[in-house]
Structures are given as structure tokens and as C-alpha cells.
PDB file of C-alpha atoms in Angstrom:
ATOM      1  CA  SER A 106    -132.418-138.048 161.491  1.00  0.00           C
ATOM      2  CA  GLN A 107    -134.345-134.801 161.197  1.00  0.00           C
ATOM      3  CA  LYS A 108    -132.420-131.727 162.201  1.00  0.00           C
ATOM      4  CA  ILE A 109    -132.797-127.932 162.254  1.00  0.00           C
ATOM      5  CA  GLU A 110    -129.697-125.827 162.701  1.00  0.00           C
ATOM      6  CA  GLN A 111    -129.377-122.180 163.530  1.00  0.00           C
ATOM      7  CA  ASN A 112    -126.122-120.448 164.284  1.00  0.00           C
ATOM      8  CA  SER A 113    -125.682-120.942 168.020  1.00  0.00           C
ATOM      9  CA  GLU A 114    -123.157-118.121 168.232  1.00  0.00           C
ATOM     10  CA  ALA A 115    -124.584-114.698 168.944  1.00  0.00           C
ATOM     11  CA  LEU A 116    -124.650-112.242 166.072  1.00  0.00           C
ATOM     12  CA  ASN A 117    -123.354-108.786 166.972  1.00  0.00           C
ATOM     13  CA  ILE A 118    -123.918-105.944 164.526  1.00  0.00           C
ATOM     14  CA  GLN A 119    -123.895-102.173 164.473  1.00  0.00           C
ATOM     15  CA  GLU A 120    -127.116-100.180 164.425  1.00  0.00           C
ATOM     16  CA  GLY A 121    -128.258 -99.406 160.898  1.00  0.00           C
ATOM     17  CA  LYS A 122    -126.662-102.485 159.356  1.00  0.00           C
ATOM     18  CA  THR A 123    -128.514-105.487 157.952  1.00  0.00           C
ATOM     19  CA  ALA A 124    -128.653-108.577 160.141  1.00  0.00           C
ATOM     20  CA  THR A 125    -128.823-111.935 158.372  1.00  0.00           C
ATOM     21  CA  LEU A 126    -129.730-115.093 160.285  1.00  0.00           C
ATOM     22  CA  THR A 127    -129.598-118.598 158.849  1.00  0.00           C
ATOM     23  CA  CYS A 128    -131.781-121.655 159.354  1.00  0.00           C
ATOM     24  CA  ASN A 129    -130.719-124.953 157.787  1.00  0.00           C
ATOM     25  CA  TYR A 130    -132.641-128.183 157.942  1.00  0.00           C
ATOM     26  CA  THR A 131    -132.118-131.779 156.918  1.00  0.00           C
ATOM     27  CA  ASN A 132    -134.457-134.690 156.359  1.00  0.00           C
ATOM     28  CA  TYR A 133    -137.548-132.500 156.323  1.00  0.00           C
ATOM     29  CA  SER A 134    -139.849-131.477 153.512  1.00  0.00           C
ATOM     30  CA  PRO A 135    -141.742-128.675 155.235  1.00  0.00           C
ATOM     31  CA  ALA A 136    -144.778-127.113 153.641  1.00  0.00           C
ATOM     32  CA  TYR A 137    -143.863-123.838 155.340  1.00  0.00           C
ATOM     33  CA  LEU A 138    -141.319-122.238 157.610  1.00  0.00           C
ATOM     34  CA  GLN A 139    -141.855-119.619 160.304  1.00  0.00           C
ATOM     35  CA  TRP A 140    -139.707-117.158 162.191  1.00  0.00           C
ATOM     36  CA  TYR A 141    -140.393-116.127 165.780  1.00  0.00           C
ATOM     37  CA  ARG A 142    -138.796-113.552 168.049  1.00  0.00           C
ATOM     38  CA  GLN A 143    -138.171-114.342 171.717  1.00  0.00           C
ATOM     39  CA  ASP A 144    -137.145-111.842 174.364  1.00  0.00           C
ATOM     40  CA  PRO A 145    -135.493-113.056 177.606  1.00  0.00           C
ATOM     41  CA  GLY A 146    -137.983-114.688 179.957  1.00  0.00           C
ATOM     42  CA  ARG A 147    -140.866-114.352 177.494  1.00  0.00           C
ATOM     43  CA  GLY A 148    -142.653-116.611 175.025  1.00  0.00           C
ATOM     44  CA  PRO A 149    -141.880-116.528 171.293  1.00  0.00           C
ATOM     45  CA  VAL A 150    -143.759-114.031 169.127  1.00  0.00           C
ATOM     46  CA  PHE A 151    -144.672-114.845 165.529  1.00  0.00           C
ATOM     47  CA  LEU A 152    -143.005-112.703 162.860  1.00  0.00           C
ATOM     48  CA  LEU A 153    -143.328-114.259 159.390  1.00  0.00           C
ATOM     49  CA  LEU A 154    -144.459-117.413 157.631  1.00  0.00           C
ATOM     50  CA  ILE A 155    -143.227-118.465 154.197  1.00  0.00           C
ATOM     51  CA  ARG A 156    -144.626-121.386 152.217  1.00  0.00           C
ATOM     52  CA  GLU A 157    -142.659-123.885 150.171  1.00  0.00           C
ATOM     53  CA  ASN A 158    -143.822-122.339 146.891  1.00  0.00           C
ATOM     54  CA  GLU A 159    -142.731-118.832 147.949  1.00  0.00           C
ATOM     55  CA  LYS A 160    -139.161-117.694 147.458  1.00  0.00           C
ATOM     56  CA  GLU A 161    -139.297-114.497 149.468  1.00  0.00           C
ATOM     57  CA  LYS A 162    -141.566-112.657 151.853  1.00  0.00           C
ATOM     58  CA  ARG A 163    -141.313-109.171 153.341  1.00  0.00           C
ATOM     59  CA  LYS A 164    -142.846-107.341 156.267  1.00  0.00           C
ATOM     60  CA  GLU A 165    -141.641-103.831 156.988  1.00  0.00           C
ATOM     61  CA  ARG A 166    -137.883-104.162 157.710  1.00  0.00           C
ATOM     62  CA  LEU A 167    -138.009-107.964 157.716  1.00  0.00           C
ATOM     63  CA  LYS A 168    -137.343-110.252 154.777  1.00  0.00           C
ATOM     64  CA  VAL A 169    -137.365-114.041 154.677  1.00  0.00           C
ATOM     65  CA  THR A 170    -136.180-116.313 151.886  1.00  0.00           C
ATOM     66  CA  PHE A 171    -136.864-120.012 151.554  1.00  0.00           C
ATOM     67  CA  ASP A 172    -134.770-122.270 149.351  1.00  0.00           C
ATOM     68  CA  THR A 173    -136.185-125.809 149.415  1.00  0.00           C
ATOM     69  CA  THR A 174    -133.328-127.072 147.227  1.00  0.00           C
ATOM     70  CA  LEU A 175    -130.646-125.838 149.632  1.00  0.00           C
ATOM     71  CA  LYS A 176    -132.952-126.605 152.584  1.00  0.00           C
ATOM     72  CA  GLN A 177    -132.250-123.181 153.968  1.00  0.00           C
ATOM     73  CA  SER A 178    -134.047-120.044 155.059  1.00  0.00           C
ATOM     74  CA  LEU A 179    -132.434-116.656 155.509  1.00  0.00           C
ATOM     75  CA  PHE A 180    -133.944-114.001 157.770  1.00  0.00           C
ATOM     76  CA  HIS A 181    -132.909-110.406 157.199  1.00  0.00           C
ATOM     77  CA  ILE A 182    -133.500-107.329 159.335  1.00  0.00           C
ATOM     78  CA  THR A 183    -132.613-104.156 157.469  1.00  0.00           C
ATOM     79  CA  ALA A 184    -131.710-100.874 159.165  1.00  0.00           C
ATOM     80  CA  SER A 185    -131.338-102.758 162.437  1.00  0.00           C
ATOM     81  CA  GLN A 186    -132.058-101.039 165.748  1.00  0.00           C
ATOM     82  CA  PRO A 187    -131.055-101.855 169.336  1.00  0.00           C
ATOM     83  CA  ALA A 188    -134.727-102.781 169.930  1.00  0.00           C
ATOM     84  CA  ASP A 189    -134.246-105.657 167.464  1.00  0.00           C
ATOM     85  CA  SER A 190    -131.905-107.348 169.964  1.00  0.00           C
ATOM     86  CA  ALA A 191    -133.501-110.693 170.832  1.00  0.00           C
ATOM     87  CA  THR A 192    -133.319-114.399 170.052  1.00  0.00           C
ATOM     88  CA  TYR A 193    -134.798-115.417 166.715  1.00  0.00           C
ATOM     89  CA  LEU A 194    -136.205-118.904 166.244  1.00  0.00           C
ATOM     90  CA  CYS A 195    -137.029-120.675 163.007  1.00  0.00           C
ATOM     91  CA  ALA A 196    -139.720-123.333 163.030  1.00  0.00           C
ATOM     92  CA  LEU A 197    -140.832-125.918 160.509  1.00  0.00           C
ATOM     93  CA  ASP A 198    -144.020-127.893 160.281  1.00  0.00           C
ATOM     94  CA  HIS A 199    -143.393-131.507 161.130  1.00  0.00           C
ATOM     95  CA  GLY A 200    -144.531-132.597 157.711  1.00  0.00           C
ATOM     96  CA  SER A 201    -146.799-135.286 159.081  1.00  0.00           C
ATOM     97  CA  GLY A 202    -149.970-133.572 157.982  1.00  0.00           C
ATOM     98  CA  ASN A 203    -150.402-132.049 161.420  1.00  0.00           C
ATOM     99  CA  THR A 204    -150.064-128.408 160.507  1.00  0.00           C
ATOM    100  CA  GLY A 205    -149.870-127.332 164.118  1.00  0.00           C
ATOM    101  CA  LYS A 206    -146.869-129.407 165.084  1.00  0.00           C
ATOM    102  CA  LEU A 207    -143.872-127.111 164.830  1.00  0.00           C
ATOM    103  CA  ILE A 208    -140.256-128.140 165.227  1.00  0.00           C
ATOM    104  CA  PHE A 209    -138.057-125.265 166.432  1.00  0.00           C
ATOM    105  CA  GLY A 210    -134.394-124.548 165.937  1.00  0.00           C
ATOM    106  CA  GLN A 211    -132.301-123.597 168.945  1.00  0.00           C
ATOM    107  CA  GLY A 212    -132.382-119.919 168.042  1.00  0.00           C
ATOM    108  CA  THR A 213    -129.792-117.266 167.240  1.00  0.00           C
ATOM    109  CA  THR A 214    -129.279-114.319 169.558  1.00  0.00           C
ATOM    110  CA  LEU A 215    -128.932-110.977 167.829  1.00  0.00           C
ATOM    111  CA  GLN A 216    -127.308-108.033 169.582  1.00  0.00           C
ATOM    112  CA  VAL A 217    -127.565-104.653 167.853  1.00  0.00           C
ATOM    113  CA  LYS A 218    -125.166-102.084 169.229  1.00  0.00           C
ATOM    114  CA  PRO A 219    -125.904 -98.358 169.077  1.00  0.00           C
TER     115      PRO A 219
ATOM    116  CA  GLU B 172    -154.931-107.490 172.175  1.00  0.00           C
ATOM    117  CA  ALA B 173    -155.901-111.032 173.214  1.00  0.00           C
ATOM    118  CA  GLU B 174    -153.263-112.987 175.098  1.00  0.00           C
ATOM    119  CA  VAL B 175    -152.567-116.526 176.224  1.00  0.00           C
ATOM    120  CA  ALA B 176    -152.571-116.477 180.023  1.00  0.00           C
ATOM    121  CA  GLN B 177    -150.270-118.729 182.037  1.00  0.00           C
ATOM    122  CA  SER B 178    -149.697-119.189 185.735  1.00  0.00           C
ATOM    123  CA  PRO B 179    -147.639-119.290 187.768  1.00  0.00           C
ATOM    124  CA  ARG B 180    -144.913-117.271 186.067  1.00  0.00           C
ATOM    125  CA  TYR B 181    -142.286-118.758 188.359  1.00  0.00           C
ATOM    126  CA  LYS B 182    -142.256-121.944 190.402  1.00  0.00           C
ATOM    127  CA  ILE B 183    -139.503-123.303 192.621  1.00  0.00           C
ATOM    128  CA  THR B 184    -139.996-126.795 193.953  1.00  0.00           C
ATOM    129  CA  GLU B 185    -138.000-129.626 195.410  1.00  0.00           C
ATOM    130  CA  LYS B 186    -137.513-132.844 193.518  1.00  0.00           C
ATOM    131  CA  SER B 187    -140.180-135.469 194.089  1.00  0.00           C
ATOM    132  CA  GLN B 188    -142.811-132.799 194.666  1.00  0.00           C
ATOM    133  CA  ALA B 189    -145.837-132.258 192.446  1.00  0.00           C
ATOM    134  CA  VAL B 190    -146.217-129.136 190.339  1.00  0.00           C
ATOM    135  CA  ALA B 191    -149.002-127.859 188.095  1.00  0.00           C
ATOM    136  CA  PHE B 192    -149.188-125.195 185.416  1.00  0.00           C
ATOM    137  CA  TRP B 193    -152.320-123.561 184.077  1.00  0.00           C
ATOM    138  CA  CYS B 194    -153.040-122.074 180.668  1.00  0.00           C
ATOM    139  CA  ASP B 195    -155.986-120.093 179.335  1.00  0.00           C
ATOM    140  CA  PRO B 196    -155.761-119.771 175.532  1.00  0.00           C
ATOM    141  CA  ILE B 197    -157.150-116.989 173.394  1.00  0.00           C
ATOM    142  CA  SER B 198    -160.918-117.228 173.237  1.00  0.00           C
ATOM    143  CA  GLY B 199    -162.055-119.263 170.263  1.00  0.00           C
ATOM    144  CA  HIS B 200    -158.701-120.948 169.686  1.00  0.00           C
ATOM    145  CA  ALA B 201    -159.493-124.631 169.318  1.00  0.00           C
ATOM    146  CA  THR B 202    -155.899-125.857 169.329  1.00  0.00           C
ATOM    147  CA  LEU B 203    -153.735-125.667 172.440  1.00  0.00           C
ATOM    148  CA  TYR B 204    -150.105-126.690 172.823  1.00  0.00           C
ATOM    149  CA  TRP B 205    -147.708-127.216 175.700  1.00  0.00           C
ATOM    150  CA  TYR B 206    -144.036-126.783 174.859  1.00  0.00           C
ATOM    151  CA  ARG B 207    -140.971-127.166 177.069  1.00  0.00           C
ATOM    152  CA  GLN B 208    -137.937-124.971 176.508  1.00  0.00           C
ATOM    153  CA  ILE B 209    -134.636-125.727 178.191  1.00  0.00           C
ATOM    154  CA  LEU B 210    -132.312-122.740 178.508  1.00  0.00           C
ATOM    155  CA  GLY B 211    -130.394-122.180 175.275  1.00  0.00           C
ATOM    156  CA  GLN B 212    -132.585-124.511 173.237  1.00  0.00           C
ATOM    157  CA  GLY B 213    -135.706-124.145 171.147  1.00  0.00           C
ATOM    158  CA  PRO B 214    -139.167-125.108 172.385  1.00  0.00           C
ATOM    159  CA  GLU B 215    -140.100-128.797 172.164  1.00  0.00           C
ATOM    160  CA  LEU B 216    -143.697-129.933 171.852  1.00  0.00           C
ATOM    161  CA  LEU B 217    -145.016-131.929 174.783  1.00  0.00           C
ATOM    162  CA  VAL B 218    -148.707-132.183 173.956  1.00  0.00           C
ATOM    163  CA  GLN B 219    -151.218-130.804 171.467  1.00  0.00           C
ATOM    164  CA  PHE B 220    -154.984-130.586 172.019  1.00  0.00           C
ATOM    165  CA  GLN B 221    -157.709-130.032 169.478  1.00  0.00           C
ATOM    166  CA  ASP B 222    -160.658-128.887 171.608  1.00  0.00           C
ATOM    167  CA  GLU B 223    -160.623-131.398 174.479  1.00  0.00           C
ATOM    168  CA  SER B 224    -158.940-134.220 172.555  1.00  0.00           C
ATOM    169  CA  VAL B 225    -155.238-135.017 172.534  1.00  0.00           C
ATOM    170  CA  VAL B 226    -153.840-134.829 168.998  1.00  0.00           C
ATOM    171  CA  ASP B 227    -150.214-135.564 169.824  1.00  0.00           C
ATOM    172  CA  ASP B 228    -148.565-136.489 173.107  1.00  0.00           C
ATOM    173  CA  SER B 229    -145.774-138.593 171.694  1.00  0.00           C
ATOM    174  CA  GLN B 230    -143.081-136.515 173.442  1.00  0.00           C
ATOM    175  CA  LEU B 231    -144.855-136.286 176.811  1.00  0.00           C
ATOM    176  CA  PRO B 232    -143.066-138.345 179.520  1.00  0.00           C
ATOM    177  CA  LYS B 233    -146.240-140.072 180.596  1.00  0.00           C
ATOM    178  CA  ASP B 234    -144.759-141.706 183.660  1.00  0.00           C
ATOM    179  CA  ARG B 235    -144.606-138.324 185.365  1.00  0.00           C
ATOM    180  CA  PHE B 236    -146.358-135.776 183.152  1.00  0.00           C
ATOM    181  CA  SER B 237    -150.058-135.403 182.530  1.00  0.00           C
ATOM    182  CA  ALA B 238    -152.105-132.823 180.688  1.00  0.00           C
ATOM    183  CA  GLU B 239    -155.793-132.190 180.425  1.00  0.00           C
ATOM    184  CA  ARG B 240    -158.180-129.802 178.728  1.00  0.00           C
ATOM    185  CA  LEU B 241    -161.469-131.006 180.105  1.00  0.00           C
ATOM    186  CA  LYS B 242    -163.909-128.527 178.585  1.00  0.00           C
ATOM    187  CA  GLY B 243    -161.840-127.650 175.565  1.00  0.00           C
ATOM    188  CA  VAL B 244    -160.905-124.262 176.961  1.00  0.00           C
ATOM    189  CA  ASP B 245    -158.212-123.924 179.629  1.00  0.00           C
ATOM    190  CA  SER B 246    -155.615-126.575 180.294  1.00  0.00           C
ATOM    191  CA  THR B 247    -153.437-127.905 183.112  1.00  0.00           C
ATOM    192  CA  LEU B 248    -150.036-129.550 182.819  1.00  0.00           C
ATOM    193  CA  LYS B 249    -148.912-131.555 185.839  1.00  0.00           C
ATOM    194  CA  ILE B 250    -145.584-133.064 186.800  1.00  0.00           C
ATOM    195  CA  GLN B 251    -145.414-135.640 189.570  1.00  0.00           C
ATOM    196  CA  PRO B 252    -142.829-136.267 190.839  1.00  0.00           C
ATOM    197  CA  ALA B 253    -140.621-133.428 189.625  1.00  0.00           C
ATOM    198  CA  GLU B 254    -137.007-134.252 188.773  1.00  0.00           C
ATOM    199  CA  LEU B 255    -133.974-131.989 188.490  1.00  0.00           C
ATOM    200  CA  GLY B 256    -134.015-132.341 184.696  1.00  0.00           C
ATOM    201  CA  ASP B 257    -137.511-130.868 184.535  1.00  0.00           C
ATOM    202  CA  SER B 258    -136.150-127.389 185.211  1.00  0.00           C
ATOM    203  CA  ALA B 259    -137.216-125.409 182.139  1.00  0.00           C
ATOM    204  CA  MET B 260    -139.683-122.871 180.787  1.00  0.00           C
ATOM    205  CA  TYR B 261    -143.099-124.373 180.116  1.00  0.00           C
ATOM    206  CA  LEU B 262    -144.824-122.541 177.311  1.00  0.00           C
ATOM    207  CA  CYS B 263    -148.472-122.707 176.368  1.00  0.00           C
ATOM    208  CA  ALA B 264    -149.593-121.663 172.893  1.00  0.00           C
ATOM    209  CA  SER B 265    -152.863-121.597 171.004  1.00  0.00           C
ATOM    210  CA  SER B 266    -154.084-121.195 167.441  1.00  0.00           C
ATOM    211  CA  PRO B 267    -157.504-120.934 165.807  1.00  0.00           C
ATOM    212  CA  ARG B 268    -156.426-123.318 163.059  1.00  0.00           C
ATOM    213  CA  GLY B 269    -153.404-123.430 160.845  1.00  0.00           C
ATOM    214  CA  PRO B 270    -149.765-123.072 161.678  1.00  0.00           C
ATOM    215  CA  VAL B 271    -149.296-119.723 163.432  1.00  0.00           C
ATOM    216  CA  LEU B 272    -149.022-120.012 167.202  1.00  0.00           C
ATOM    217  CA  THR B 273    -149.622-117.376 169.871  1.00  0.00           C
ATOM    218  CA  PHE B 274    -147.547-118.128 172.949  1.00  0.00           C
ATOM    219  CA  GLY B 275    -148.066-117.158 176.538  1.00  0.00           C
ATOM    220  CA  ALA B 276    -145.314-115.642 178.662  1.00  0.00           C
ATOM    221  CA  GLY B 277    -144.399-119.065 180.048  1.00  0.00           C
ATOM    222  CA  SER B 278    -143.953-120.652 183.461  1.00  0.00           C
ATOM    223  CA  ARG B 279    -140.360-120.931 184.648  1.00  0.00           C
ATOM    224  CA  LEU B 280    -139.809-124.075 186.738  1.00  0.00           C
ATOM    225  CA  THR B 281    -136.777-124.587 188.942  1.00  0.00           C
ATOM    226  CA  VAL B 282    -136.405-127.984 190.623  1.00  0.00           C
ATOM    227  CA  LEU B 283    -133.991-128.100 193.562  1.00  0.00           C
TER     228      LEU B 283
END
């Protein structure tokens, strides 16, 4: 069956370090993958989208890679700050031609300590 | 900056009661989504509208849930009767077209 897996354990890192979050999927062939940030009690906020023909994408301190052979995306936050503490969700298109139907992972909580 | 508006932000109800959530998407966004997020899990799509038409409601428990978007603008999600397992955050999102979603702040439902 189709599955998206993110590390369910919280990631704790020191301020200034690089945080790396992982998203693995099986039995999908997504045309693109997205990353969202979610703060407690709030809705997710879009961060980055990467398409299947793109290997890497950057936005300020954020970098996303997409390996369709490994069926994995890595999400990096460089020079992390306490304000980066949140839950990060990866999302794939369902692959049914409905580009708006996203399937979300369960999210990984990042805690950046000063 | 344009936002997706949702109300109420919090709702506490007893099981077997009816509950309704309202969503006003960003102006001009033709596609509207209702997602349900159980604590500790990712959002799950309940229903997707394109203008006033339902595109996908395959995961909507139709025996107790209903959703409408009569004029292709705002939308209402209703649960009747509510069950204990319905306790969750109900998220509304919209998009002009394409895959990037803008979410509202959500409506937190607690069923006692």
C-alpha cells in the first residue's frame, strides 16, 4: 500500500547547526513533493515545492533534495534558530492526475535549542 | 496578506450533537479543501471542491459528514451526529490552481 514516512521522533539540535529531516515514500510516483511548516494549534504553511525532474531546490536557509530512485526527500535548515522550532510536514501529490490532492506524512517536530 | 478564514476556532460538543465549520477561502481561489488532522498525525483530505463542484470526497464519511460550497466561494462542513473519534483539527485550504495550498488556522473540535 502507499505510505509516507517521516521520523516520528523529535529532532533536537543546537542553534547554528544544520537540521536535516527525512521523508520516505513507497508505492508512489509523485510528480512533485512539498514541505510545509506547522506551528502548534495552527494550519500548515507552505515552504518549498520540488518537482520530480529537480534534484535540489533552495530558498534562503532552506534546501530540499528529491531522489526519485531512493524515493526520498531530505529537508535541510542551515544555521538553525530557535524560531525554526516547529513540526515539518512533507506532502506528495496523489499521482492520480488530481494535482490538488496532497498526501501528508505525519510530520517531524524540530526543536532548536539556544 | 490574504488569508483563509475559518470559524469557530474551537468547538466543544457532546457526542450525538451536530456541529458545523465554516471556511472562507482566499478571493479568487477556485479550489477548496477540507482536511482533518488528528493530533500527532498529518492532515488527511476529506473533500475537495473545484468552484461549487465536488472533485473528490472519497474519504468523507458520508453517513455523518456533509460539505457544501453552494456559490463556489465559502464552504461549510457539517458533522451529524458527532462521535468521540471525530475529535480533531479541521483544516480548510484553498489554491488558485496547481499544487500549493494555503491553509486556514483550523477549527479544533473536541467531542465529549
